[in-house]
XYZ file of N, CA and C in Angstrom:
561
model
N -2.950 32.832 -49.256
C -2.986 33.238 -50.642
C -3.225 32.002 -51.499
N -4.145 32.058 -52.402
C -4.392 30.931 -53.286
C -3.782 31.217 -54.648
N -3.474 30.152 -55.343
C -2.875 30.254 -56.665
C -3.739 29.484 -57.645
N -3.751 29.893 -58.892
C -4.571 29.189 -59.871
C -4.122 27.753 -60.045
N -5.059 26.889 -60.310
C -4.807 25.473 -60.544
C -4.635 25.226 -62.037
N -3.835 24.199 -62.390
C -3.755 23.850 -63.799
C -5.112 23.348 -64.258
N -5.495 23.709 -65.449
C -6.790 23.304 -65.970
C -6.636 22.159 -66.942
N -7.504 21.155 -66.845
C -7.420 20.081 -67.816
C -7.899 20.520 -69.199
N -8.437 21.717 -69.315
C -8.885 22.214 -70.611
C -7.704 22.248 -71.567
N -7.881 21.651 -72.740
C -6.808 21.605 -73.714
C -5.797 20.517 -73.434
N -5.973 19.786 -72.362
C -5.063 18.692 -72.015
C -5.917 17.464 -71.738
N -6.320 16.798 -72.791
C -7.287 15.713 -72.690
C -6.899 14.644 -71.690
N -5.607 14.324 -71.581
C -5.281 13.246 -70.672
C -5.199 13.651 -69.212
N -4.941 14.909 -68.925
C -4.708 15.335 -67.546
C -5.861 14.973 -66.626
N -7.088 15.063 -67.102
C -8.249 14.793 -66.257
C -8.347 13.327 -65.860
N -7.707 12.440 -66.612
C -7.820 11.001 -66.321
C -6.590 10.435 -65.617
N -5.661 11.282 -65.244
C -4.476 10.834 -64.516
C -4.879 10.403 -63.117
N -4.385 9.246 -62.690
C -4.581 8.787 -61.324
C -3.237 8.345 -60.762
N -3.183 8.250 -59.453
C -2.007 7.722 -58.766
C -2.406 6.412 -58.120
N -1.499 5.451 -58.133
C -1.781 4.166 -57.512
C -0.478 3.499 -57.111
N -0.615 2.460 -56.302
C 0.546 1.670 -55.940
C 1.061 0.897 -57.137
N 2.324 0.548 -57.083
C 2.962 -0.204 -58.156
C 2.403 -1.624 -58.204
N 2.177 -2.105 -59.408
C 1.702 -3.470 -59.638
C 2.796 -4.265 -60.343
N 2.794 -5.583 -60.203
C 3.826 -6.376 -60.898
C 3.897 -6.093 -62.402
N 2.764 -5.860 -63.032
C 2.787 -5.618 -64.481
C 3.448 -4.283 -64.847
N 3.626 -3.391 -63.879
C 4.294 -2.112 -64.137
C 5.806 -2.269 -64.309
N 6.351 -3.379 -63.828
C 7.807 -3.542 -63.827
C 8.409 -3.500 -65.228
N 7.706 -3.992 -66.219
C 8.229 -3.950 -67.589
C 8.444 -2.504 -68.022
N 7.438 -1.662 -67.832
C 7.562 -0.252 -68.215
C 8.614 0.443 -67.360
N 8.611 0.199 -66.065
C 9.585 0.851 -65.185
C 11.004 0.437 -65.566
N 11.208 -0.840 -65.827
C 12.529 -1.317 -66.229
C 12.973 -0.626 -67.531
N 12.064 -0.565 -68.500
C 12.398 0.051 -69.788
C 12.787 1.518 -69.616
N 11.962 2.278 -68.891
C 12.221 3.714 -68.760
C 13.408 4.026 -67.854
N 13.529 3.316 -66.749
C 14.608 3.630 -65.811
C 15.975 3.199 -66.319
N 16.050 2.128 -67.104
C 17.363 1.610 -67.496
C 17.823 2.088 -68.864
N 17.035 2.885 -69.558
C 17.429 3.411 -70.861
C 18.239 4.692 -70.664
N 19.558 4.637 -70.877
C 20.370 5.838 -70.649
C 20.074 6.971 -71.629
N 19.342 6.695 -72.707
C 19.018 7.739 -73.680
C 17.593 8.272 -73.526
N 16.864 7.805 -72.523
C 15.487 8.275 -72.318
C 15.485 9.793 -72.122
N 14.586 10.480 -72.826
C 14.563 11.949 -72.786
C 14.305 12.515 -71.399
N 13.539 11.812 -70.556
C 13.255 12.350 -69.223
C 14.540 12.573 -68.450
N 15.574 11.792 -68.757
C 16.846 11.938 -68.028
C 17.547 13.253 -68.356
N 17.168 13.905 -69.449
C 17.738 15.201 -69.785
C 17.212 16.302 -68.864
N 16.145 16.000 -68.118
C 15.508 17.002 -67.253
C 15.609 16.652 -65.783
N 15.751 15.401 -65.451
C 15.817 14.957 -64.061
C 17.279 14.802 -63.658
N 17.833 15.802 -63.063
C 19.215 15.817 -62.572
C 20.233 15.441 -63.652
N 20.213 16.130 -64.806
C 21.171 15.802 -65.866
C 22.600 16.210 -65.531
N 22.779 16.880 -64.413
C 24.101 17.311 -63.979
C 24.848 16.197 -63.248
N 24.155 15.083 -62.972
C 24.823 13.941 -62.350
C 25.499 13.098 -63.417
N 26.523 12.353 -63.040
C 27.245 11.494 -63.962
C 26.297 10.465 -64.570
N 26.143 10.448 -65.911
C 25.184 9.537 -66.549
C 25.432 8.059 -66.238
N 26.692 7.647 -66.182
C 26.985 6.235 -65.891
C 26.564 5.888 -64.466
N 26.831 6.786 -63.521
C 26.413 6.552 -62.135
C 24.891 6.518 -62.031
N 24.220 7.429 -62.757
C 22.758 7.457 -62.746
C 22.202 6.160 -63.301
N 22.760 5.669 -64.396
C 22.294 4.412 -64.986
C 22.477 3.267 -64.007
N 23.635 3.168 -63.394
C 23.887 2.092 -62.430
C 22.928 2.184 -61.251
N 22.688 3.397 -60.764
C 21.784 3.599 -59.639
C 20.352 3.204 -60.017
N 19.916 3.580 -61.220
C 18.551 3.253 -61.651
C 18.395 1.754 -61.923
N 19.430 1.118 -62.421
C 19.366 -0.343 -62.611
C 19.221 -1.033 -61.262
N 19.966 -0.580 -60.264
C 19.845 -1.139 -58.914
C 18.451 -0.879 -58.347
N 17.910 0.295 -58.627
C 16.571 0.641 -58.158
C 15.525 -0.294 -58.760
N 15.646 -0.595 -60.045
C 14.703 -1.515 -60.692
C 14.814 -2.908 -60.072
N 16.035 -3.366 -59.813
C 16.196 -4.679 -59.149
C 15.514 -4.665 -57.778
N 15.625 -3.555 -57.073
C 14.958 -3.400 -55.779
C 13.436 -3.485 -55.942
N 12.896 -2.790 -56.961
C 11.450 -2.791 -57.184
C 10.916 -4.186 -57.490
N 11.737 -5.021 -58.099
C 11.305 -6.369 -58.479
C 10.970 -7.228 -57.262
N 11.565 -6.927 -56.127
C 11.338 -7.746 -54.934
C 10.688 -6.986 -53.778
N 10.727 -5.672 -53.833
C 10.220 -4.867 -52.714
C 8.706 -4.716 -52.799
N 8.037 -4.747 -51.652
C 6.597 -4.458 -51.665
C 6.378 -2.974 -51.976
N 5.173 -2.642 -52.383
C 4.866 -1.235 -52.624
C 4.931 -0.482 -51.304
N 5.156 0.802 -51.409
C 5.248 1.650 -50.229
C 4.380 2.883 -50.452
N 3.800 3.432 -49.406
C 2.984 4.640 -49.587
C 3.796 5.848 -50.039
N 5.117 5.767 -49.962
C 5.956 6.903 -50.346
C 6.384 6.867 -51.813
N 5.843 5.920 -52.570
C 6.061 5.848 -54.010
C 4.734 5.491 -54.663
N 4.429 6.146 -55.759
C 3.217 5.834 -56.506
C 3.532 5.855 -57.987
N 2.729 5.133 -58.719
C 2.788 5.135 -60.174
C 1.815 6.192 -60.676
N 2.198 6.900 -61.730
C 1.289 7.797 -62.431
C 0.608 6.939 -63.496
N -0.707 6.821 -63.388
C -1.480 5.940 -64.264
C -2.309 6.777 -65.233
N -2.256 6.398 -66.486
C -3.087 7.022 -67.499
C -3.697 5.894 -68.332
N -5.000 5.710 -68.188
C -5.681 4.660 -68.935
C -5.200 3.264 -68.607
N -4.770 3.043 -67.371
C -4.290 1.732 -66.961
C -2.817 1.494 -67.206
N -2.149 2.443 -67.830
C -0.719 2.292 -68.126
C 0.121 3.126 -67.163
N 1.258 2.582 -66.786
C 2.238 3.288 -65.958
C 3.009 4.243 -66.861
N 2.802 5.555 -66.666
C 3.485 6.549 -67.500
C 4.468 7.412 -66.707
N 4.565 7.159 -65.408
C 5.477 7.941 -64.587
C 5.496 7.422 -63.171
N 6.266 8.095 -62.341
C 6.378 7.678 -60.955
C 6.584 8.904 -60.078
N 6.099 8.797 -58.839
C 6.270 9.861 -57.850
C 6.889 9.260 -56.600
N 7.598 10.082 -55.859
C 8.118 9.631 -54.571
C 8.108 10.801 -53.597
N 8.298 10.453 -52.358
C 8.400 11.465 -51.306
C 9.263 10.900 -50.197
N 9.943 11.805 -49.508
C 10.789 11.410 -48.385
C 10.730 12.510 -47.341
N 10.697 12.100 -46.094
C 10.685 13.085 -45.013
C 12.106 13.584 -44.816
N 12.311 14.887 -45.072
C 13.625 15.516 -44.927
C 13.936 15.799 -43.463
N 12.960 16.283 -42.776
C 13.087 16.642 -41.366
C 11.685 16.517 -40.777
N 11.568 16.778 -39.531
C 10.268 16.691 -38.888
C 9.254 17.556 -39.620
N 8.234 16.921 -40.155
C 7.121 17.595 -40.833
C 7.493 18.294 -42.138
N 8.663 17.978 -42.709
C 9.075 18.516 -44.009
C 9.271 17.339 -44.960
N 8.497 17.336 -46.039
C 8.549 16.240 -47.010
C 8.988 16.762 -48.368
N 9.972 16.084 -48.966
C 10.460 16.427 -50.296
C 9.774 15.521 -51.317
N 9.250 16.112 -52.382
C 8.487 15.384 -53.397
C 9.277 15.275 -54.694
N 8.988 14.214 -55.441
C 9.570 14.038 -56.764
C 8.528 13.504 -57.721
N 8.658 13.854 -58.993
C 7.738 13.377 -60.026
C 8.514 13.193 -61.327
N 8.225 12.094 -62.021
C 8.792 11.841 -63.346
C 7.658 11.390 -64.251
N 7.530 12.031 -65.386
C 6.656 11.553 -66.460
C 7.622 11.087 -67.546
N 7.601 9.787 -67.831
C 8.628 9.199 -68.683
C 8.569 9.621 -70.148
N 7.438 9.500 -70.762
C 7.324 9.630 -72.211
C 7.025 11.067 -72.612
N 7.855 11.656 -73.477
C 7.629 13.039 -73.908
C 6.264 13.280 -74.553
N 5.603 12.246 -75.038
C 4.274 12.457 -75.631
C 3.274 12.978 -74.604
N 3.580 12.815 -73.315
C 2.687 13.293 -72.255
C 3.126 14.641 -71.683
N 4.224 15.180 -72.152
C 4.721 16.457 -71.647
C 3.942 17.605 -72.275
N 3.792 18.680 -71.512
C 3.152 19.879 -72.029
C 1.650 19.749 -72.197
N 1.059 18.738 -71.570
C -0.380 18.500 -71.703
C -1.096 18.531 -70.349
N -0.395 18.955 -69.310
C -1.008 19.040 -67.992
C -0.915 17.770 -67.174
N -0.337 16.711 -67.740
C -0.267 15.427 -67.044
C 0.629 15.511 -65.811
N 1.815 16.084 -65.965
C 2.729 16.211 -64.833
C 2.176 17.127 -63.751
N 1.543 18.224 -64.162
C 0.931 19.142 -63.193
C -0.174 18.439 -62.416
N -0.993 17.698 -63.123
C -2.092 16.967 -62.466
C -1.534 15.918 -61.504
N -0.526 15.174 -61.953
C 0.070 14.149 -61.089
C 0.673 14.791 -59.836
N 1.387 15.895 -60.012
C 1.987 16.577 -58.859
C 0.909 17.113 -57.927
N -0.168 17.660 -58.478
C -1.267 18.159 -57.638
C -1.885 17.020 -56.824
N -2.103 15.884 -57.461
C -2.652 14.728 -56.737
C -1.682 14.256 -55.659
N -0.399 14.303 -55.958
C 0.624 13.860 -54.998
C 0.714 14.817 -53.811
N 0.609 16.111 -54.061
C 0.584 17.084 -52.964
C -0.610 16.783 -52.059
N -1.790 16.621 -52.656
C -2.985 16.319 -51.873
C -2.843 15.034 -51.076
N -2.324 13.986 -51.709
C -2.143 12.705 -51.019
C -1.141 12.844 -49.875
N -0.054 13.566 -50.120
C 0.964 13.725 -49.075
C 0.406 14.492 -47.883
N -0.345 15.533 -48.133
C -0.938 16.293 -47.025
C -2.005 15.487 -46.294
N -2.720 14.624 -47.004
C -3.732 13.776 -46.361
C -3.133 12.608 -45.588
N -1.986 12.117 -46.020
C -1.418 10.885 -45.459
C -0.283 11.112 -44.460
N 0.209 12.320 -44.361
C 1.323 12.592 -43.458
C 0.994 13.814 -42.593
N 1.884 14.107 -41.661
C 1.759 15.302 -40.830
C 2.537 16.475 -41.434
N 2.817 16.412 -42.716
C 3.649 17.428 -43.365
C 3.137 18.833 -43.081
N 4.059 19.681 -42.683
C 3.779 21.105 -42.532
C 4.287 21.854 -43.766
N 5.418 21.350 -44.311
C 6.047 21.957 -45.479
C 6.332 20.855 -46.500
N 6.022 21.150 -47.763
C 6.412 20.275 -48.864
C 7.480 21.002 -49.661
N 8.499 20.272 -50.076
C 9.561 20.876 -50.875
C 9.707 20.122 -52.185
N 10.334 20.793 -53.119
C 10.581 20.236 -54.430
C 11.898 20.829 -54.899
N 12.826 20.002 -55.341
C 14.129 20.487 -55.798
C 14.301 20.207 -57.282
N 14.880 21.157 -57.986
C 15.133 20.997 -59.414
C 16.289 21.902 -59.797
N 16.452 22.130 -61.065
C 17.484 23.033 -61.574
C 16.813 24.042 -62.496
N 17.416 25.211 -62.641
C 16.750 26.312 -63.344
C 16.485 26.030 -64.818
N 17.152 25.073 -65.408
C 16.885 24.710 -66.788
C 15.594 23.933 -66.977
N 15.053 23.389 -65.900
C 13.801 22.628 -65.976
C 12.632 23.589 -65.749
N 12.444 24.475 -66.699
C 11.449 25.537 -66.575
C 10.025 25.001 -66.505
N 9.720 23.905 -67.214
C 8.358 23.336 -67.161
C 8.021 22.890 -65.748
N 8.979 22.259 -65.083
C 8.718 21.785 -63.727
C 8.537 22.946 -62.761
N 9.327 23.978 -62.927
C 9.207 25.153 -62.054
C 7.844 25.814 -62.259
N 7.424 25.962 -63.512
C 6.105 26.557 -63.778
C 4.989 25.705 -63.178
N 5.088 24.388 -63.318
C 4.055 23.503 -62.756
C 3.979 23.679 -61.242
N 5.126 23.735 -60.580
C 5.142 23.908 -59.125
C 4.549 25.263 -58.736
N 4.903 26.311 -59.461
C 4.341 27.636 -59.168
C 2.825 27.640 -59.327
N 2.307 26.998 -60.380
C 0.855 26.950 -60.584
C 0.155 26.274 -59.413
N 0.832 25.379 -58.728
C 0.239 24.678 -57.583
C 0.415 25.438 -56.278
N 1.092 26.567 -56.325
C 1.261 27.375 -55.124
C 2.631 27.295 -54.490
N 3.532 26.487 -55.041
C 4.901 26.441 -54.510
C 5.575 27.778 -54.773
N 6.463 28.145 -53.865
C 7.245 29.380 -53.993
C 8.720 29.022 -53.955
N 9.506 29.866 -54.563
C 10.940 29.627 -54.502
C 11.419 29.866 -53.076
N 12.105 28.873 -52.524
C 12.590 28.951 -51.152
C 14.098 29.117 -51.092
N 14.755 28.767 -52.176
C 16.205 28.896 -52.192
C 16.763 28.670 -53.579
N 17.911 29.278 -53.805
C 18.564 29.157 -55.106
C 20.063 29.231 -54.866
N 20.780 28.282 -55.420
C 22.236 28.323 -55.402
C 22.650 28.598 -56.839
N 23.188 29.762 -57.039
C 23.494 30.207 -58.397
C 24.614 29.389 -59.032
N 24.373 29.027 -60.286
C 25.348 28.330 -61.132
C 25.896 27.056 -60.491
N 25.086 26.369 -59.707
C 25.535 25.168 -59.008
C 25.461 23.905 -59.855
N 24.793 23.958 -60.999
C 24.594 22.782 -61.840
C 25.200 22.998 -63.218
N 26.062 22.089 -63.630
C 26.667 22.130 -64.951
C 25.957 21.107 -65.829
N 25.265 21.583 -66.855
C 24.502 20.723 -67.756
C 24.946 21.008 -69.184
N 25.512 19.998 -69.826
C 25.959 20.105 -71.209
C 26.795 21.374 -71.448
N 27.702 21.620 -70.516
C 28.632 22.732 -70.656
C 28.102 24.097 -70.245
N 26.878 24.162 -69.761
C 26.280 25.435 -69.370
C 25.923 25.402 -67.878
N 26.106 26.517 -67.207
C 25.806 26.630 -65.778
C 24.349 27.006 -65.546
N 23.709 26.311 -64.569
C 22.333 26.587 -64.163
C 22.281 26.651 -62.647
N 21.224 27.281 -62.130
C 21.034 27.365 -60.684
C 20.372 26.103 -60.153
N 20.671 25.768 -58.915
C 19.917 24.763 -58.178
C 18.752 25.505 -57.525
N 17.537 24.954 -57.653
C 16.348 25.659 -57.176
C 15.558 24.762 -56.232
N 15.154 25.323 -55.106
C 14.297 24.618 -54.155
C 13.019 25.432 -54.007
N 11.889 24.732 -54.096
C 10.577 25.370 -53.944
C 9.895 24.757 -52.739
N 8.987 25.521 -52.118
C 8.256 24.974 -50.974
C 6.800 25.417 -50.985
N 6.010 24.679 -50.233
C 4.582 24.960 -50.076
C 4.205 24.620 -48.641
N 3.595 25.567 -47.951
C 3.110 25.316 -46.594
C 1.729 24.680 -46.661
N 1.435 23.830 -45.716
C 0.122 23.153 -45.680
C -1.025 24.166 -45.796
N -0.937 25.270 -45.088
C -2.049 26.242 -45.082
C -2.212 26.952 -46.417
N -1.213 26.866 -47.298
C -1.283 27.515 -48.605
C -1.950 26.644 -49.675
N -2.170 25.386 -49.355
C -2.708 24.448 -50.339
C -4.231 24.545 -50.424
N -4.711 24.626 -51.640
C -6.139 24.564 -51.901
C -6.399 23.218 -52.582
N -7.138 22.322 -51.942
C -7.347 20.997 -52.525
C -8.021 21.074 -53.896
N -7.715 20.078 -54.703
C -8.324 19.992 -56.028
C -9.822 19.757 -55.901
N -10.587 20.246 -56.876
C -12.047 19.998 -56.851
C -12.355 18.527 -57.094
């Protein structure tokens, strides 16, 4: 079964999104976005975790990036030569890879940039690994991310009801998956 692809129509930047390895000059932007406890992206990326612990973890991650070589399991989302986000992947089990995507600046949200980056990352992961299944985990309050995953062909694979407490309100934990045979490569 094929699913419709996000269209760059009406989203001028989406067509120019590329993925690339991290460069030393990206560290300034990564440090700024990852270590700012008030960055809006943090309201959508696991906001149910303790903010102080998340800040400490992200600060440690930035220190790691300063000395670690690039890895094929992490990429920068590039728009016009600027680092505007980051993607990662990890093998959960044999042939099952979990994907992550962050677009830092809200000015790029709702314009197809995240969908395009995720589509490129799905394609790269299927081309570079033996993945049979790709997964993506989020929470039910992150409706934009769920819609983007659905547009790419991901299906809901699991839901734990009311497992996430965000700003005093209960949300579900949601896991989505995509089988290799269900993916239609981008044109």
